[in-house]
mmCIF file of C-alpha atoms in Angstrom:
data_model
loop_
_atom_site.group_PDB
_atom_site.id
_atom_site.type_symbol
_atom_site.label_atom_id
_atom_site.label_comp_id
_atom_site.label_asym_id
_atom_site.label_seq_id
_atom_site.Cartn_x
_atom_site.Cartn_y
_atom_site.Cartn_z
ATOM 1 C CA MET Q 1 -46.526 33.730 22.399
ATOM 2 C CA PRO Q 2 -49.718 35.100 20.858
ATOM 3 C CA ALA Q 3 -49.797 34.514 17.102
ATOM 4 C CA GLY Q 4 -50.234 38.214 16.258
ATOM 5 C CA LEU Q 5 -47.389 39.398 18.498
ATOM 6 C CA ASN Q 6 -44.601 39.868 15.955
ATOM 7 C CA LEU Q 7 -41.466 41.287 17.520
ATOM 8 C CA GLU Q 8 -38.720 43.433 16.079
ATOM 9 C CA VAL Q 9 -35.816 45.091 17.823
ATOM 10 C CA ALA Q 10 -36.929 48.629 18.621
ATOM 11 C CA HIS Q 11 -34.069 50.043 20.662
ATOM 12 C CA ALA Q 12 -31.015 49.216 22.734
ATOM 13 C CA VAL Q 13 -29.914 50.730 26.016
ATOM 14 C CA LEU Q 14 -26.213 50.950 26.839
ATOM 15 C CA GLN Q 15 -24.756 51.637 30.260
ATOM 16 C CA VAL Q 16 -21.924 54.127 29.791
ATOM 17 C CA SER Q 17 -19.553 55.850 32.176
ATOM 18 C CA ASP Q 18 -19.168 59.196 30.380
ATOM 19 C CA LEU Q 19 -22.295 60.619 28.750
ATOM 20 C CA GLU Q 20 -20.377 63.760 27.751
ATOM 21 C CA VAL Q 21 -18.141 61.636 25.480
ATOM 22 C CA MET Q 22 -20.642 59.042 24.339
ATOM 23 C CA VAL Q 23 -23.607 61.263 23.369
ATOM 24 C CA PRO Q 24 -21.542 63.499 21.043
ATOM 25 C CA PHE Q 25 -19.867 60.408 19.574
ATOM 26 C CA TYR Q 26 -23.152 58.767 18.549
ATOM 27 C CA CYS Q 27 -24.522 62.086 17.266
ATOM 28 C CA ARG Q 28 -21.389 63.062 15.322
ATOM 29 C CA VAL Q 29 -20.381 59.677 13.903
ATOM 30 C CA LEU Q 30 -23.711 57.880 13.414
ATOM 31 C CA GLY Q 31 -26.012 60.866 12.972
ATOM 32 C CA PHE Q 32 -28.259 60.390 15.993
ATOM 33 C CA GLU Q 33 -30.067 63.313 17.627
ATOM 34 C CA VAL Q 34 -30.982 63.688 21.276
ATOM 35 C CA THR Q 35 -34.764 63.405 21.661
ATOM 36 C CA ASP Q 36 -34.917 63.540 25.479
ATOM 37 C CA ARG Q 37 -32.619 63.564 28.465
ATOM 38 C CA GLY Q 38 -33.039 63.462 32.225
ATOM 39 C CA PRO Q 39 -32.620 61.528 35.456
ATOM 40 C CA ILE Q 40 -34.152 58.069 35.586
ATOM 41 C CA MET Q 41 -35.484 58.808 39.082
ATOM 42 C CA ALA Q 42 -35.201 61.830 41.352
ATOM 43 C CA GLY Q 43 -31.495 62.204 42.020
ATOM 44 C CA GLY Q 44 -30.722 59.214 39.816
ATOM 45 C CA VAL Q 45 -28.373 58.775 36.898
ATOM 46 C CA ASP Q 46 -29.162 60.463 33.595
ATOM 47 C CA ILE Q 47 -30.537 58.686 30.560
ATOM 48 C CA VAL Q 48 -30.194 60.184 27.075
ATOM 49 C CA PHE Q 49 -32.548 59.070 24.295
ATOM 50 C CA LEU Q 50 -31.239 59.114 20.707
ATOM 51 C CA SER Q 51 -32.975 58.641 17.363
ATOM 52 C CA GLN Q 52 -32.388 59.103 13.638
ATOM 53 C CA THR Q 53 -35.989 58.719 12.573
ATOM 54 C CA ALA Q 54 -39.258 60.567 13.027
ATOM 55 C CA ARG Q 55 -41.106 57.301 13.738
ATOM 56 C CA ALA Q 56 -39.078 56.283 16.811
ATOM 57 C CA HIS Q 57 -38.707 58.347 19.969
ATOM 58 C CA HIS Q 58 -35.462 56.482 20.532
ATOM 59 C CA GLN Q 59 -33.488 53.789 18.802
ATOM 60 C CA LEU Q 60 -30.688 53.980 21.345
ATOM 61 C CA ALA Q 61 -30.534 55.146 24.946
ATOM 62 C CA LEU Q 62 -27.405 55.787 26.970
ATOM 63 C CA VAL Q 63 -27.529 55.504 30.761
ATOM 64 C CA GLY Q 64 -24.703 57.065 32.734
ATOM 65 C CA SER Q 65 -24.507 54.243 35.263
ATOM 66 C CA ARG Q 66 -21.471 52.226 34.219
ATOM 67 C CA THR Q 67 -18.681 52.072 36.791
ATOM 68 C CA ASP Q 68 -16.163 49.622 35.287
ATOM 69 C CA ASP Q 69 -13.627 50.183 32.507
ATOM 70 C CA GLY Q 70 -12.983 48.215 29.335
ATOM 71 C CA PRO Q 71 -15.355 46.564 26.908
ATOM 72 C CA SER Q 72 -18.907 45.943 28.009
ATOM 73 C CA PRO Q 73 -19.035 42.601 29.809
ATOM 74 C CA ASN Q 74 -22.516 41.738 28.530
ATOM 75 C CA LEU Q 75 -23.071 43.185 25.072
ATOM 76 C CA HIS Q 76 -21.235 41.739 22.078
ATOM 77 C CA HIS Q 77 -22.468 44.423 19.702
ATOM 78 C CA ILE Q 78 -25.439 46.441 18.589
ATOM 79 C CA ALA Q 79 -26.214 46.462 14.871
ATOM 80 C CA PHE Q 80 -27.740 49.258 12.843
ATOM 81 C CA ARG Q 81 -29.207 48.509 9.397
ATOM 82 C CA SER Q 82 -28.756 51.332 6.924
ATOM 83 C CA SER Q 83 -30.571 51.993 3.668
ATOM 84 C CA GLY Q 84 -27.374 53.649 2.448
ATOM 85 C CA THR Q 85 -24.954 52.584 -0.250
ATOM 86 C CA LEU Q 86 -21.502 51.053 -0.329
ATOM 87 C CA ALA Q 87 -20.173 54.593 -0.818
ATOM 88 C CA ASP Q 88 -21.922 55.620 2.424
ATOM 89 C CA LEU Q 89 -20.444 52.621 4.241
ATOM 90 C CA ARG Q 90 -16.997 53.478 2.858
ATOM 91 C CA SER Q 91 -17.431 57.070 4.031
ATOM 92 C CA LEU Q 92 -18.338 55.850 7.523
ATOM 93 C CA LEU Q 93 -15.228 53.635 7.512
ATOM 94 C CA HIS Q 94 -13.047 56.654 6.725
ATOM 95 C CA GLN Q 95 -14.733 58.729 9.417
ATOM 96 C CA LEU Q 96 -14.215 55.977 11.988
ATOM 97 C CA GLN Q 97 -10.544 55.663 11.024
ATOM 98 C CA ALA Q 98 -10.113 59.402 11.714
ATOM 99 C CA GLU Q 99 -12.075 59.335 14.978
ATOM 100 C CA SER Q 100 -10.093 59.207 18.229
ATOM 101 C CA GLY Q 101 -11.197 56.605 20.724
ATOM 102 C CA VAL Q 102 -12.612 54.203 18.124
ATOM 103 C CA SER Q 103 -10.986 50.765 17.947
ATOM 104 C CA ARG Q 104 -11.381 47.310 16.406
ATOM 105 C CA ILE Q 105 -12.553 48.677 13.046
ATOM 106 C CA ALA Q 106 -13.324 45.679 10.832
ATOM 107 C CA PRO Q 107 -15.182 45.764 7.501
ATOM 108 C CA ARG Q 108 -16.776 42.366 6.817
ATOM 109 C CA THR Q 109 -19.329 40.666 4.642
ATOM 110 C CA HIS Q 110 -21.803 38.094 5.867
ATOM 111 C CA GLY Q 111 -22.931 37.334 2.335
ATOM 112 C CA ASN Q 112 -26.289 38.887 3.153
ATOM 113 C CA ALA Q 113 -24.758 42.151 4.413
ATOM 114 C CA TRP Q 114 -21.769 44.434 4.024
ATOM 115 C CA SER Q 115 -20.749 45.638 7.477
ATOM 116 C CA VAL Q 116 -18.348 47.840 9.351
ATOM 117 C CA TYR Q 117 -17.731 46.688 12.920
ATOM 118 C CA PHE Q 118 -16.035 48.895 15.494
ATOM 119 C CA ALA Q 119 -15.786 49.594 19.205
ATOM 120 C CA ASP Q 120 -17.072 52.964 20.412
ATOM 121 C CA PRO Q 121 -14.969 55.079 22.808
ATOM 122 C CA GLU Q 122 -16.033 52.922 25.779
ATOM 123 C CA GLY Q 123 -15.432 49.606 24.004
ATOM 124 C CA ASN Q 124 -19.047 48.746 23.132
ATOM 125 C CA GLY Q 125 -19.286 46.732 19.933
ATOM 126 C CA VAL Q 126 -21.182 48.405 17.085
ATOM 127 C CA GLU Q 127 -22.056 47.195 13.580
ATOM 128 C CA VAL Q 128 -23.428 49.340 10.765
ATOM 129 C CA PHE Q 129 -24.528 47.361 7.731
ATOM 130 C CA ILE Q 130 -26.303 47.492 4.414
ATOM 131 C CA ASP Q 131 -28.028 44.546 2.824
ATOM 132 C CA THR Q 132 -26.671 42.665 -0.164
ATOM 133 C CA PRO Q 133 -29.023 41.083 -2.711
ATOM 134 C CA TRP Q 134 -28.050 37.571 -1.558
ATOM 135 C CA HIS Q 135 -28.525 35.075 1.222
ATOM 136 C CA VAL Q 136 -26.143 32.359 2.414
ATOM 137 C CA ALA Q 137 -26.240 30.108 5.467
ATOM 138 C CA GLN Q 138 -24.994 31.816 8.617
ATOM 139 C CA PRO Q 139 -22.641 32.247 10.287
ATOM 140 C CA CYS Q 140 -20.550 33.700 7.505
ATOM 141 C CA GLY Q 141 -18.058 36.461 8.155
ATOM 142 C CA LEU Q 142 -15.331 37.382 5.725
ATOM 143 C CA PRO Q 143 -12.935 40.347 5.727
ATOM 144 C CA LEU Q 144 -14.064 42.984 3.238
ATOM 145 C CA ASP Q 145 -11.940 45.494 1.337
ATOM 146 C CA LEU Q 146 -14.169 48.563 1.136
ATOM 147 C CA GLU Q 147 -11.411 50.519 -0.612
ATOM 148 C CA GLN Q 148 -12.365 48.732 -3.831
ATOM 149 C CA SER Q 149 -14.948 50.280 -6.160
ATOM 150 C CA ASP Q 150 -18.612 49.454 -5.559
ATOM 151 C CA GLU Q 151 -18.609 47.253 -8.644
ATOM 152 C CA ALA Q 152 -15.546 45.346 -7.426
ATOM 153 C CA VAL Q 153 -17.066 44.801 -3.952
ATOM 154 C CA VAL Q 154 -20.303 43.481 -5.472
ATOM 155 C CA ALA Q 155 -18.494 41.192 -7.933
ATOM 156 C CA TRP Q 156 -16.059 39.889 -5.308
ATOM 157 C CA THR Q 157 -18.840 39.212 -2.810
ATOM 158 C CA GLU Q 158 -20.981 37.296 -5.273
ATOM 159 C CA GLN Q 159 -18.032 35.285 -6.564
ATOM 160 C CA THR Q 160 -16.885 34.478 -3.014
ATOM 161 C CA ILE Q 161 -20.263 33.344 -1.669
ATOM 162 C CA ARG Q 162 -21.757 31.737 -4.786
ATOM 163 C CA ASP Q 163 -20.721 28.200 -3.771
ATOM 164 C CA MET Q 164 -21.670 28.522 -0.105
ATOM 165 C CA PRO Q 165 -24.633 26.614 1.355
ATOM 166 C CA GLU Q 166 -28.061 28.175 0.775
ATOM 167 C CA PHE Q 167 -26.756 30.736 -1.743
ATOM 168 C CA GLY Q 168 -29.660 32.520 -3.396
ATOM 169 C CA SER Q 169 -31.479 35.804 -3.538
ATOM 170 C CA ILE Q 170 -32.406 37.484 -0.293
ATOM 171 C CA GLU Q 171 -35.925 38.018 -1.642
ATOM 172 C CA ASP Q 172 -36.346 34.249 -2.089
ATOM 173 C CA PHE Q 173 -35.149 33.779 1.505
ATOM 174 C CA TYR Q 174 -37.630 36.407 2.777
ATOM 175 C CA GLN Q 175 -40.482 34.812 0.828
ATOM 176 C CA ALA Q 176 -39.656 31.390 2.267
ATOM 177 C CA ARG Q 177 -39.577 32.899 5.785
ATOM 178 C CA ALA Q 178 -42.935 34.625 5.236
ATOM 179 C CA LYS Q 179 -44.470 31.376 4.036
ATOM 180 C CA HIS Q 180 -43.024 29.525 7.027
ATOM 181 C CA LEU Q 181 -44.365 32.129 9.469
ATOM 182 C CA ALA Q 182 -47.818 32.435 7.884
ATOM 183 C CA PRO Q 183 -50.579 30.900 9.965
ATOM 184 C CA SER Q 184 -51.593 27.555 8.569
ATOM 185 C CA SER Q 185 -55.178 27.203 7.468
ATOM 186 C CA GLY Q 186 -56.820 23.966 8.268
#
């Protein structure tokens, strides 16, 4: 790979069977807006482009081409990082609990993130997370009680992960990664 070609996940495309259920779900529950919609080719299936940001035409696209039922056979989950707060994550949890068609709701911490996992109305796995100030070796996935106060969640998380391998600040981890990825001189 060329040294200057740094990659980041830009969008995901899900095959869905019912666009009329799935588009409103992602707009209502996760705050996406439709940026474009139309057939992939003349007479083909529709694709709907969704975004939450002005700097991305789409972060998610839904293609109405799925013909089987049940959970997606290929995608484990799609994850969305949020700059929100624990209160925002808690609010999302409550909204998901009240939403029909949503299943497998599971708040978790990975030490480096506080997450809410769930399955959308067609069984696709989704994660919405916010960063914690820490890093620990992965994988790490522990059940999380988001009904506690923010202060209690923070204190419990730190206490629980403090003795895990590679515990430290996330900023130290990012700095070490940047140093590792920097081109060597000489």
